[in-house]
Structures are given as C-alpha cells and as structure tokens.
Coordinates of C-alpha atoms in Angstrom, one line a residue:
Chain A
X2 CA 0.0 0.0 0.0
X3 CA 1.7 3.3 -1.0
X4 CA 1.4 6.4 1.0
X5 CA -1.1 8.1 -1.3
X6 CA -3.8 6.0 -1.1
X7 CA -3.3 4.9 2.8
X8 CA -3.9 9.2 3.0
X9 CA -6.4 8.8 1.2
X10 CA -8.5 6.2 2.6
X11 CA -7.9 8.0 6.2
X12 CA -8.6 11.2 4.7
X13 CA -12.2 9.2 3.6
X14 CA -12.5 7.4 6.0
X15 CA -12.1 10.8 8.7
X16 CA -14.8 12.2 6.7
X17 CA -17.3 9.4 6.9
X18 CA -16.1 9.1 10.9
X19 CA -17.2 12.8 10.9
X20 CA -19.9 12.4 9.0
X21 CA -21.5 9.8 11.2
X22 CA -21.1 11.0 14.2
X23 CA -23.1 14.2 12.6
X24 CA -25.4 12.9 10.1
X25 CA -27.9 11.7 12.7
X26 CA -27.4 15.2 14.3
X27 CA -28.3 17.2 11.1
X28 CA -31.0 15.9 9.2
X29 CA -33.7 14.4 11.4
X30 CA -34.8 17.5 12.8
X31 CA -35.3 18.9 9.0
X32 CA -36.8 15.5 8.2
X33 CA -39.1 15.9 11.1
X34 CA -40.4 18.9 10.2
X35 CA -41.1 18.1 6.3
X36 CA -42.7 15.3 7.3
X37 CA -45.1 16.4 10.1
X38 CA -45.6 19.3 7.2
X39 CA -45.9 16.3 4.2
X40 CA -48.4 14.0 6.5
X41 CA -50.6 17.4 7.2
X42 CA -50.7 18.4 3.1
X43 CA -51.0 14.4 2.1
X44 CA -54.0 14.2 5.1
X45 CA -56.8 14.3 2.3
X46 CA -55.6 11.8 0.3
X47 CA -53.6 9.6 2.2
X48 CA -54.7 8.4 5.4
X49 CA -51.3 5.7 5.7
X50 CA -49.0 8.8 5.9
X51 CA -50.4 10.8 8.1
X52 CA -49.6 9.3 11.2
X53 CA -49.4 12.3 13.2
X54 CA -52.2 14.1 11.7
X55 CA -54.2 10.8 12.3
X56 CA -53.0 11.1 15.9
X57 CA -54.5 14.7 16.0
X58 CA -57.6 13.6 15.1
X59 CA -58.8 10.9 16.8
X60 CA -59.4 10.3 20.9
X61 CA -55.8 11.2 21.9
X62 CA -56.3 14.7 22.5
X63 CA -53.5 15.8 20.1
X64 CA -54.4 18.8 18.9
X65 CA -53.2 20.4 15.3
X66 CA -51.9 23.6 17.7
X67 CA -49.3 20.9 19.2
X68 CA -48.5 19.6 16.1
X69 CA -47.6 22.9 15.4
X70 CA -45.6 23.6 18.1
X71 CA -44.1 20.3 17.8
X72 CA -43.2 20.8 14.4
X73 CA -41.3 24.4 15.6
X74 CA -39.7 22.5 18.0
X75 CA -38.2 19.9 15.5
X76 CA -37.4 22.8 12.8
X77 CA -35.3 24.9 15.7
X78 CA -33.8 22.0 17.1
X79 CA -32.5 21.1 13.3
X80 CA -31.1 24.9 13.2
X81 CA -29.1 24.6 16.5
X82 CA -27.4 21.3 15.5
X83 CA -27.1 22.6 12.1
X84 CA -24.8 25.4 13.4
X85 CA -23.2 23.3 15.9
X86 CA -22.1 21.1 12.9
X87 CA -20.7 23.9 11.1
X88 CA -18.6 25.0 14.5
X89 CA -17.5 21.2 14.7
X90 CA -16.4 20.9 10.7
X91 CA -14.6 24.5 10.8
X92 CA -13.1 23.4 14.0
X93 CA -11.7 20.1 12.3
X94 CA -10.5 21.8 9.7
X95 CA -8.7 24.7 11.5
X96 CA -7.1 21.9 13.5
X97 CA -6.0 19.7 10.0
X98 CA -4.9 23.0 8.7
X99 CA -3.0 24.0 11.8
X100 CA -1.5 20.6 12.4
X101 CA -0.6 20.5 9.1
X102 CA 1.8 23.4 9.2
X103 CA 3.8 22.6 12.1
X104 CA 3.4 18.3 12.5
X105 CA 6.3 17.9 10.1
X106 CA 9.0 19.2 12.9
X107 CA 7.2 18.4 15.6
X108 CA 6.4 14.5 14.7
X109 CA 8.7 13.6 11.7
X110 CA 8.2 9.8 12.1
X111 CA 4.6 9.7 11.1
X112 CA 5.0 11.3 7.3
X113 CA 4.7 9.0 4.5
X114 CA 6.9 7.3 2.6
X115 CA 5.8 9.2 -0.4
X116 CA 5.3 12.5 -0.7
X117 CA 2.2 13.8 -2.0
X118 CA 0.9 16.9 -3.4
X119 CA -0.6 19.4 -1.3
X120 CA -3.7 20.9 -2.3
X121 CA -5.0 24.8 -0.4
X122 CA -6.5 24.1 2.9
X123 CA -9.3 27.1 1.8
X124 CA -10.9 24.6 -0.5
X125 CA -13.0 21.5 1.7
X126 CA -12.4 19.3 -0.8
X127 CA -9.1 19.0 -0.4
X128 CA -6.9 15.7 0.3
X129 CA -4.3 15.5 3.5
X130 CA -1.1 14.6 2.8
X131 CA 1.7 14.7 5.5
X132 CA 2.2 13.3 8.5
X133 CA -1.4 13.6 11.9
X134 CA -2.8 15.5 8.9
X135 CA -3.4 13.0 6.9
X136 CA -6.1 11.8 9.0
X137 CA -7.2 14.8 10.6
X138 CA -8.8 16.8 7.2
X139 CA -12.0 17.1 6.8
X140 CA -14.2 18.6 4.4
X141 CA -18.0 19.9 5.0
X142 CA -20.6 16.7 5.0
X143 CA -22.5 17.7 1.5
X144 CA -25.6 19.1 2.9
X145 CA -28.1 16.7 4.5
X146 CA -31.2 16.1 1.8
X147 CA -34.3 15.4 4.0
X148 CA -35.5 11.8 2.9
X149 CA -37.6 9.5 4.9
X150 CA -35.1 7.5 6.3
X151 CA -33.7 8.3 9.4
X152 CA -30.2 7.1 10.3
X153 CA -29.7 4.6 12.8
X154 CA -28.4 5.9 16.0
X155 CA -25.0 5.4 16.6
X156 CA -24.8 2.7 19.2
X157 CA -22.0 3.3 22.0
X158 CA -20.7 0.2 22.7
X159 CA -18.4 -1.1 24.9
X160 CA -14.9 -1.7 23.0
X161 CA -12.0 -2.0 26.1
X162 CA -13.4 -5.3 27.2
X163 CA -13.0 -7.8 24.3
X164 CA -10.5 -5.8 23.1
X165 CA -8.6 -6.6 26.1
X166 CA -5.1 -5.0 27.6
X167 CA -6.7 -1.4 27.0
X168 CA -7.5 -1.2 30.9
X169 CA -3.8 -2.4 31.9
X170 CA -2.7 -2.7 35.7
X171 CA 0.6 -1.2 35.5
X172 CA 1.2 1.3 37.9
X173 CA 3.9 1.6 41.2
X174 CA 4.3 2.6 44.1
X175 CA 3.7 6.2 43.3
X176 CA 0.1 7.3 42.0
X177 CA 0.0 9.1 38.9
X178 CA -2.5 12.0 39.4
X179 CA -5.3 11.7 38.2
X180 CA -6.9 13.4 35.2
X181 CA -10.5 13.6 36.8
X182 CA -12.4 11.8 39.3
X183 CA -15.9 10.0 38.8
X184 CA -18.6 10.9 41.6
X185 CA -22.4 10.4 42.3
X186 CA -24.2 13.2 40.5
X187 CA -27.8 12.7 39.0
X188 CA -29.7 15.5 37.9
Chain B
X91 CA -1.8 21.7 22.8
X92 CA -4.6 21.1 25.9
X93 CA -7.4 23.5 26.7
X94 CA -9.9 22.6 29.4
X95 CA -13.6 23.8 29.7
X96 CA -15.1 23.7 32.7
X97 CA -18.9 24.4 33.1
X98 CA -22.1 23.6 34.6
X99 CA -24.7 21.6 33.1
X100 CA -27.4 18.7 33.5
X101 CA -27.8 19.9 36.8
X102 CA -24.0 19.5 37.8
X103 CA -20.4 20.4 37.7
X104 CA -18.8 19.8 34.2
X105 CA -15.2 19.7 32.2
X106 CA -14.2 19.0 28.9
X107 CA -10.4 18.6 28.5
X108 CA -9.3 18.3 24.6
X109 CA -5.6 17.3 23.3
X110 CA -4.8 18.2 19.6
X111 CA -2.2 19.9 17.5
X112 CA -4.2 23.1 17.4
X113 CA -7.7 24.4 18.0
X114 CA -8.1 22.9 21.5
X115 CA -9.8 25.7 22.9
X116 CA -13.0 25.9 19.4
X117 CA -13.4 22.1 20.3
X118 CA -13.6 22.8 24.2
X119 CA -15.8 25.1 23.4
X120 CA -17.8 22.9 20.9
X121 CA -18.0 21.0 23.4
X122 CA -19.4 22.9 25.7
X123 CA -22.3 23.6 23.1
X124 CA -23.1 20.3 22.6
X125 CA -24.0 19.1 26.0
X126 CA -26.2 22.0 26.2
X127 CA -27.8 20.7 23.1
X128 CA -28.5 17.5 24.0
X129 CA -29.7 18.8 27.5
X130 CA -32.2 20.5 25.4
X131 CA -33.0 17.3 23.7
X132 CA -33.2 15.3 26.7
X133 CA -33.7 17.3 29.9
X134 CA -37.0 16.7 32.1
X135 CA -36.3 19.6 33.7
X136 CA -36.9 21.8 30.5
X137 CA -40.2 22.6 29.8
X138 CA -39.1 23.2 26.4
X139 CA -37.4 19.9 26.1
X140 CA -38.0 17.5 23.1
X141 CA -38.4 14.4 25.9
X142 CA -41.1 16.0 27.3
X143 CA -42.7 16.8 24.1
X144 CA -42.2 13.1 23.9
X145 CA -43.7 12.4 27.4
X146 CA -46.6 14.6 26.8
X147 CA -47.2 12.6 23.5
X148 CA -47.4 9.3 24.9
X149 CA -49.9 7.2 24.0
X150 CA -50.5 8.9 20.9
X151 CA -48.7 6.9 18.1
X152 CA -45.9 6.8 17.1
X153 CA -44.2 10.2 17.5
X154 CA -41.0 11.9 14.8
X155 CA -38.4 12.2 17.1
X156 CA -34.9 14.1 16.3
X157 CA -31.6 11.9 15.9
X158 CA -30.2 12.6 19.4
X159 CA -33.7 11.9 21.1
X160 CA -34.1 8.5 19.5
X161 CA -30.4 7.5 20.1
X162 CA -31.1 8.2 23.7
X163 CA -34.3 6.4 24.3
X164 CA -32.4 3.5 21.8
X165 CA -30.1 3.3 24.4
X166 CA -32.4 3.1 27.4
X167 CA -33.9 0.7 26.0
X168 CA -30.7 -1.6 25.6
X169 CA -29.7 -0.9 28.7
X170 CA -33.4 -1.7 30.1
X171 CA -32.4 -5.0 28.4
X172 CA -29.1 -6.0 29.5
X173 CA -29.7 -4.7 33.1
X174 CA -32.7 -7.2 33.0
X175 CA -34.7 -4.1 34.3
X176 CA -32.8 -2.9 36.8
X177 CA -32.6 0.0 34.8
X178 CA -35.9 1.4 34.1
X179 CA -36.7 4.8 32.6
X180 CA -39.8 4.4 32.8
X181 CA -40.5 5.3 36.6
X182 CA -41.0 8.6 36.0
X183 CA -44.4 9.2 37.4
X184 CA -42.7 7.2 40.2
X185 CA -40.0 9.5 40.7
X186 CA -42.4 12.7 40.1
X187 CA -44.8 11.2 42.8
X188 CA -42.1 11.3 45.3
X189 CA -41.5 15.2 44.5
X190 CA -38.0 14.6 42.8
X191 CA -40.0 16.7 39.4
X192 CA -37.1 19.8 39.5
X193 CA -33.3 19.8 39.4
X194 CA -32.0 18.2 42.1
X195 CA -30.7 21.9 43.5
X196 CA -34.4 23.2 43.3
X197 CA -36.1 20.6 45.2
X198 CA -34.0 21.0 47.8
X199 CA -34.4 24.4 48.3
X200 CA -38.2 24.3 48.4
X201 CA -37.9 21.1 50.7
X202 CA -40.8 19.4 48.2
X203 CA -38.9 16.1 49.1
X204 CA -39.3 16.7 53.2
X205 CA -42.5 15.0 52.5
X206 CA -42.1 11.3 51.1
X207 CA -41.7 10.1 54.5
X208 CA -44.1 7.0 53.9
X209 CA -42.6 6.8 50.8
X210 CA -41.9 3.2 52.0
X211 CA -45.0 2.9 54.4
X212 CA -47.1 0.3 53.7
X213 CA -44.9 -1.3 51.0
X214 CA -43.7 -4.8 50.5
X215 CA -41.0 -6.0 48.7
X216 CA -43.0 -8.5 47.7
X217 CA -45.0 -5.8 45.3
X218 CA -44.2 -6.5 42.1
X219 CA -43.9 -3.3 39.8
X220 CA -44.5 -4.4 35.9
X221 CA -42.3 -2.0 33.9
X222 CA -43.9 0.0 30.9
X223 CA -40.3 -0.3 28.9
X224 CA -40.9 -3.6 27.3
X225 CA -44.0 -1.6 25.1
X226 CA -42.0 1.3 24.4
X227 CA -41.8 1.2 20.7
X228 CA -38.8 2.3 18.7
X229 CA -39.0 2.7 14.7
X230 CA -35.5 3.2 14.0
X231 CA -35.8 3.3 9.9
X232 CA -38.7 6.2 10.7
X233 CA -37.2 8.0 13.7
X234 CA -40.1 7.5 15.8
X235 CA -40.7 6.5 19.4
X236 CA -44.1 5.3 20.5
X237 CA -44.7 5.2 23.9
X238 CA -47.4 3.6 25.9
X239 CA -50.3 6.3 27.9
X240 CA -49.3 7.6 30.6
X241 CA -46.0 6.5 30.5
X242 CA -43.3 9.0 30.5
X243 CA -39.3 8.3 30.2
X244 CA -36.7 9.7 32.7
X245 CA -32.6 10.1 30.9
X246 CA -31.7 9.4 34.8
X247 CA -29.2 7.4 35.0
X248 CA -28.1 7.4 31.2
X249 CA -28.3 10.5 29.9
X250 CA -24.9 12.1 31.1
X251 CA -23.0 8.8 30.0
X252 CA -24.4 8.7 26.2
X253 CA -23.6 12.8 26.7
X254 CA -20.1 12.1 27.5
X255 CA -20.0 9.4 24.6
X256 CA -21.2 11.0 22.1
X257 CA -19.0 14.3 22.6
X258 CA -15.8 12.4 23.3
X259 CA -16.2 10.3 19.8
X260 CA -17.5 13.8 18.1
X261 CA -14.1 15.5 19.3
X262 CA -11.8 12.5 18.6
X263 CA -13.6 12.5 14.7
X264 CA -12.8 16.0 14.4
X265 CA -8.9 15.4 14.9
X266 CA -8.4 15.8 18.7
X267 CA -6.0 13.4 19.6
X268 CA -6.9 12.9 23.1
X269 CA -10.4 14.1 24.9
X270 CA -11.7 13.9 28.5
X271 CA -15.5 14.6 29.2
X272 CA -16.2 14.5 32.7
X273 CA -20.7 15.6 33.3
X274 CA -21.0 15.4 36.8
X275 CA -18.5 12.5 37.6
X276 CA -19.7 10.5 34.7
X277 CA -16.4 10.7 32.6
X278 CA -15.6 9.1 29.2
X279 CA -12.2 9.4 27.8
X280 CA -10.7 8.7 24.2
X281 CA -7.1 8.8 23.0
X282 CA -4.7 10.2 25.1
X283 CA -3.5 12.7 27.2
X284 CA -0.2 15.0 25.5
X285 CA 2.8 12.9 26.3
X286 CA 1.0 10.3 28.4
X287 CA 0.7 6.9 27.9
X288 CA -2.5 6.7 29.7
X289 CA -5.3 8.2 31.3
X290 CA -5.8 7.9 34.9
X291 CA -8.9 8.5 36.4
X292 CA -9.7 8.6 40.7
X293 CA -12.9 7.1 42.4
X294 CA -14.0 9.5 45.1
X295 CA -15.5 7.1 48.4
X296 CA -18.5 9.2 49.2
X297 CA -19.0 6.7 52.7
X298 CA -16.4 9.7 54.3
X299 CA -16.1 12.5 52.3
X300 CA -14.1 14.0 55.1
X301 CA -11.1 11.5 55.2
X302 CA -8.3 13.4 53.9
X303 CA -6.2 10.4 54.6
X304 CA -8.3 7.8 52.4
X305 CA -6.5 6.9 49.4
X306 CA -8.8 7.0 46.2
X307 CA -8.9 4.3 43.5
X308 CA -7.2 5.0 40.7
X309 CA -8.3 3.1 37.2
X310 CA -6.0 3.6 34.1
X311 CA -7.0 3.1 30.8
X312 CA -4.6 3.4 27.5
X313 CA -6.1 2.5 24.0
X314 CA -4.3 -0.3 22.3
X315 CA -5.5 0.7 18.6
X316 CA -3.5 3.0 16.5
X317 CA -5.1 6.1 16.6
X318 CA -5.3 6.7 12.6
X319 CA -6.1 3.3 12.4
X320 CA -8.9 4.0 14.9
X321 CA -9.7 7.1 12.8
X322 CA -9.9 5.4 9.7
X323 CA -12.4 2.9 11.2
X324 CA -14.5 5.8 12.4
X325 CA -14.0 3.6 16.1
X326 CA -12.5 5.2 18.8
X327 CA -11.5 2.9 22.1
X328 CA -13.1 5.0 25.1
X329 CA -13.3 3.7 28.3
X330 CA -16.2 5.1 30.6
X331 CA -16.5 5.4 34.1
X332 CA -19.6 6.1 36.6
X333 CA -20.3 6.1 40.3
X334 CA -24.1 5.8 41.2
X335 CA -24.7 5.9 45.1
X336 CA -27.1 7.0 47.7
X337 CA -24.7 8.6 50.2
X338 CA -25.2 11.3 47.1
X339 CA -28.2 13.6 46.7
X340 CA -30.5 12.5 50.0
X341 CA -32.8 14.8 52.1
X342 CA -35.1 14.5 54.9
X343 CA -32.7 14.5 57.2
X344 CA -30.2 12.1 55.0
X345 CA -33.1 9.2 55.6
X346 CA -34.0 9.8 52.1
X347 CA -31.9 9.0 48.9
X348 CA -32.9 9.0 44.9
X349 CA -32.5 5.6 43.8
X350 CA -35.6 3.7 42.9
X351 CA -35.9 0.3 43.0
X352 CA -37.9 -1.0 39.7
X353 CA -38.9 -4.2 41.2
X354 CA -40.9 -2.0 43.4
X355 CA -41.1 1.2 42.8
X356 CA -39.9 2.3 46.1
X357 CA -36.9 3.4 47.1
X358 CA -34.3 1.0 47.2
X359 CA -32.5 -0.3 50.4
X360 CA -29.5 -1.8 49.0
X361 CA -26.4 -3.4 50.3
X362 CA -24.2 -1.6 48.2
X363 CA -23.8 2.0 49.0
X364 CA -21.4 3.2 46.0
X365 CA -20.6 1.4 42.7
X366 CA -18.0 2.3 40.7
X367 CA -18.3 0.6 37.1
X368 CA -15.9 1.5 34.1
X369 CA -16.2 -0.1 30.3
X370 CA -16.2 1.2 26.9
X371 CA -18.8 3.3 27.4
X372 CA -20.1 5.8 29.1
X373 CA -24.3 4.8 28.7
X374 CA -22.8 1.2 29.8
X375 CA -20.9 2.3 32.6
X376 CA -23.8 4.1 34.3
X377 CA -26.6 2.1 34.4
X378 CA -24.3 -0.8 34.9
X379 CA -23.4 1.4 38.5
X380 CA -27.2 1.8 38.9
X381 CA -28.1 -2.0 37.9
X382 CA -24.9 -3.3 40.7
X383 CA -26.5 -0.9 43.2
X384 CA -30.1 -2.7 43.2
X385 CA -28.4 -6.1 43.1
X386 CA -27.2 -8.0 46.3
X387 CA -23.1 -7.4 47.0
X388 CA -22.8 -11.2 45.8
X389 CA -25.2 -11.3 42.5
X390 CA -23.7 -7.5 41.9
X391 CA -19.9 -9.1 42.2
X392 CA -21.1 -11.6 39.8
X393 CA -23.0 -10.2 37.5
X394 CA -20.2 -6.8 36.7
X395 CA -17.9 -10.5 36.3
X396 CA -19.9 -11.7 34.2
X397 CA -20.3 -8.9 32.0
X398 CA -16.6 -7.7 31.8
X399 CA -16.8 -4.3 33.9
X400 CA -14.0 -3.0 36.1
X401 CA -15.6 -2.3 39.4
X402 CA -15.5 -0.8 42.8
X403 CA -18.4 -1.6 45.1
X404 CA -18.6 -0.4 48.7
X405 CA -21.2 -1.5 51.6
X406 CA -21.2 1.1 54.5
X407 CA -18.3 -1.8 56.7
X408 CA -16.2 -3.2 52.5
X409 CA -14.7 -2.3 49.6
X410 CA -14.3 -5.0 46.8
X411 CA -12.6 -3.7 43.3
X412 CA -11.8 -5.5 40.1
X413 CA -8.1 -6.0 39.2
X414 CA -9.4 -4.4 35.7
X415 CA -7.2 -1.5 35.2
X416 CA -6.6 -0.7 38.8
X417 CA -3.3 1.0 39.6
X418 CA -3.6 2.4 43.2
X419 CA -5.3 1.6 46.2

C-alpha cells in the first residue's frame, strides 16, 4: 500500500467518521419537520402517511396547535445542530490546517513514505497529505437532503473489554495524578 | 496543545479537557455547546425539552423524534435489556410522585422532598412493579418513538454517560487526539493525554467524604489501537466510568436517597452504598453502576464479572474492586 492511497483512505475514511457522528445530528430534525408538514398536506388523500395528523384527530387529545408547536420545535432544534455542525467541521478543519503546518517538525516519524501533493486548505475538498494531517482533514458533509429514512443511532458500545489489555494494571508505588475523578451526580 | 472547559450543566459540575495539534480551545468550546444541546434534547427539567414533548405525546402513536432523542431512548432501552430491568426509565411518574420533578438543587431548596416520608409505608417487597419499557416502541428506519399512555421516560441514569459518549467520539472525529469529558462524575475518555501513555482516572469514596487520609482508587485506561487506524475505522476505544450511590443527593434529614428500586417502585434499600463501574462506554458504565446498586453485594460481584466491567463496590463496613485497570489503592 503506497502512502497516497493509505492518506487517502484515512482522509475518507475521517470524513465518513465525521460524517456519522453528525449525520444523525443534522437531518432528522429537517426530516421531522417536512414530514409532520408532508403528512398534514397528504391528510386528504392519504390516510397511511399521516400518522401524526391521524394522531391529532382521533381520541388522543393531540391537537393540530401541538403539532404545530411540535413541528417548531423539530425545525429549531435542526437549526441549533445545524450550526453546531458547522462549528465542529470549521473546528476540524482549522485543526487539519494548523496541524498540518507545524506536524512535520514536531512528529517527523509519522510522514509518509511518499510524498504527495498538497492541495490549499481554503478549499473542503481537499486531500491531506503529511504526517497527523493525513487523517485529521475534513471537508463539510454535502448538505443533508431530507428523505424518509432516518439514520440509525450510533450505538456506543463497549470496545475496552474484548479488546482486552486497554485497561492495563501497570502502575507503582507512586500514584499518577489523576486526570478527573468520577462521583455520584444525578440530575 | 490542551485546553480545558469547565462548566455547569445537566444539573452538575462539568469539564471537557481536549488534546490536539491546534484548535483545543473551538473544540472545548464545541463542546461545551453540545452538552447544552443535548440537554435541550433530553432534559426533564426543561419545559421546552423534546423528551417531554415526547412524554406529553405518549400514548399517541408513534411520535417523529430528532436523531439525538431516538439514540437516547435507543439506548435506554438496551440498557433496560441487558440490566434485565434494573434500569428502568420508565419510573417517571414514580420519581415525580415522590417530588423529585425539578433539578436536584431546586427541590431542595423548596424542601418538596421533606415529605415522602411513607414513601416506603405500607410497601412490601414482595410488590411487584410491571415496567412499561418492554412496550416502548422504537422505529429506527422512521425516527419514531411510541410510547405507551401515561408513560413517560426519565434520561436518569443514562443521559450524562451517552452525553459524555457521544462528545468524546464527536471530538476525537474531528482530529483531537486525546479528549476527557467529565458531566458530573460520569467521565468518558478517548485517546490520550499529551505525552502520556494513559489516562488515569480517581474514584471518590463518598461513605467519608471528610477522610483526607483515604486513598482513592485509581483506574487507568490506554487504547491499544492505533489512533489513525482508529480514525480510519471511524471507532474510537473510550473507556467510561460512573459512580451511582445513595450517600449522594438525599434529604429528609439524610433518611431519604434518589434511587428507585424497579422491582418495586420504592426506594431502594440496597447493600451496596457506592458502585464504581468503568467499560467502553459511558451509557454502559452508568446504568451498569445503577443496575450493581439494586443487586445483592454477591449477584452484583457476579453479574459486573460476568459482563466484563472494572468495578469498585462499597457497603457502609467493605470495599471489593476489580483488578481491571486498577493502579492504586
């Protein structure tokens, strides 16, 4: 495997990383909205897709006013994640442009075997090449089209325990201090 | 570089500590923006919430819920699951009933909670509480939650570990190379610390606070995959740790504590006092502290065995703790 593509497939496979951690953050709220919006326009001629709508109407006591407000409350969520996506992506890509600068001194043993060409750091598109930078660019997920389907949430599994060693018992006589220290606290 | 956040959300003290070649202090900061969106997402405590827009829907159908709501109620249900119920979300009318309906600082200062004193009058153990989780309905393909009348869901006891998952694996996808999330003593880390090789992380014995002298537990965790490696795969190692205990948050002159047991729907009278539980995740880690708390000091031994969790479980006179990344003690 040459250096090129291995940058490559971390540069892809950083975005897609990226781009699930924020794809069930970005969309679903939009989704939400057009679809609480589609099932209220269809309601006339299609009773199977108005699920909410149907809710509205029968015994449940939903009312089209908290569909409403329900439906505001999906569209303003979407806008707050939307903008915190845009923080996190301009964040990754300060940091890949940043790292990218100075990594060469600072951690000469990581750049590839063969060099590859650089491309400006202003456009999203472009591909890492050297050294931590290689996997830290990111380019701007292509906007999330509303469709039907929802993603999946990501499921937060537990990955120390049959990967085994992460949780070693080194230590010695002297403590290391410790970075933080876990407490009761429920809210 | 290193910047640390420090703030106060979900009703507690945070910090966010972030490790990257540059722009450590726009991802603390990030950070600190995200908790407070999923605490808009998932707070009880917020009117305004989407859960209780969700609570207030039940028995209604199913209902659109955004991404971050349905991975969280996705994840209570799992843990509902592998806690065999111990867990249960669903007790929220329970919890409500007992006055425990504000954040935890607010109820206390209007004393609501000075009057559940026959919270356990009358009560056998021998009730049997049936748990409304089982017909909580998730439609993952159509990001909608169904849940059954009257039934409302409480992110006690989960909420600030999926927080602390999600934002660590968020920060480490944007580049950081190390990333500490600590929501009220429910901590998830991922990578490592600058010019560590691990991260080491203390378990505060709440049985006497006061005890200057008492040594704390220390776990330490270091990932064994390559981080670009890790990158590539989109999979981060992260080890998380929680404590759930009732020497924490109890009123009524201390004879009063938070934890509900299920089975019952009373409050619990456990063995264990404090359990310490750390694995890969945060979510995991918590209710796996809330599920060893319910159990027996034996079955809880056994079962956090069993299920591959580091440990440290206290009764008011013991201390047992897993070998599992213990460095000091």
């Amino acid at each position: 495997m040459n250096a090129s593509y291995r940058a490559k497939r971390h540069t892809s496979a950083g975005q897609k990383a990226l781009a699930l951690g924020l794809a069930s953050a970005t969309c679903v709220g939009l989704v939400g909205v057009i679809a609480v919006r589609n099932a209220q326009d269809a309601s006339a001629q299609d009773s199977n897709a108005t699920v909410e709508l149907a809710a509205a109407t029968t015994s449940t006591g939903v009312t089209q006013a908290q569909l409403d407000q329900y439906a505001g409350q999906l569209a303003a969520e979407q806008q707050r994640l939307e903008a915190y996506r845009q923080q996190l992506v301009a964040a990754a890509n300060s940091l890949a442009t940043q790292s990218r600068s100075g990594a060469t001194i600072s951690k000469p043993k990581h750049v590839p075997k063969k060099p590859v060409a650089k491309k400006s750091t202003t456009n999203s598109s472009s591909s890492s090449s050297s050294n931590t930078s290689s996997s830290n660019t990111y380019v701007a997920p292509e906007p999330q089209t509303p469709t039907v389907q929802a993603p999946a949430p990501k499921q937060f599994a537990p990955a120390p325990a049959q990967q085994g060693g992460s949780w070693s018992s080194g230590g010695g006589a002297a403590a290391p201090a410790p970075a933080a220290k876990t407490r009761a606290s429920k809210g | 570089m290193n910047s640390v956040q420090e703030f106060r959300a979900m009703g507690a003290a945070c910090m966010v500590s972030v490790y990257a070649d540059a722009a450590t202090e726009e991802l603390a900061n990030i950070a600190q923006a995200r908790v407070e969106l999923l605490e808009q997402s998932w707070s009880r405590f917020r009117e305004t919430s989407e859960l209780n827009r969700l609570n207030s829907l039940s028995g209604t159908g199913p209902v659109l819920v955004s991404a971050d709501l349905l991975t969280l109620v996705w994840h209570m249900k799992r843990a509902w699951e592998i806690t065999r119920g111990l867990f249960d979300p669903t007790m929220l009318s329970e919890i409500k009933a007992a006055g425990y309906d504000a954040d935890y600082a607010a109820v206390i200062a209007r004393g609501a909670l000075a009057g559940v004193a026959s919270w356990n009058s009358g009560t056998t153990t021998s009730q049997v509480r049936s748990s409304a989780m089982g017909s909580v309905e998730i439609d993952l393909a159509a990001s909608r939650v169904s849940l059954p009348a009257g039934v409302g869901l409480d992110p006690g006891a989960i909420g600030k570990g999926l927080a602390a998952d999600i934002i660590a694996n968020e920060l480490m996808s944007a580049g950081a190379r190390g990333v500490l999330v600590d929501l009220g003593g429910d901590i998830v880390v991922a990578g490592l610390p600058e010019d560590n090789e691990a991260w080491v992380l203390a378990i505060e014995d709440e049985r006497d606070p006061d005890n200057d002298d008492r040594e704390p537990q220390l776990v330490r965790f270091a990932p064994m995959i390559d981080l670009d490696d890790a990158r590539a795969a989109g999979e981060f190692e992260t080890l998380g740790i929680a404590t759930s205990s009732t020497l924490y948050r109890r009123w009524a002159g201390g004879t009063r504590h938070h934890v509900l047991d299920p089975r019952t729907g009373q409050m619990a009278d456990p063995q264990v006092v404090q359990a310490t539980v750390w694995c890969g995740a945060g979510w995991l880690a918590e209710v796996s502290a809330t599920a060893a708390l319910l159990m027996k000091f034996d079955e809880a031994l056994e079962w956090l065995t069993q299920h591959e969790r580091g440990y440290t479980l206290m009764t008011s006179s013991q201390m047992m703790t897993s070998l599992r990344g213990v460095v000091h003690g």
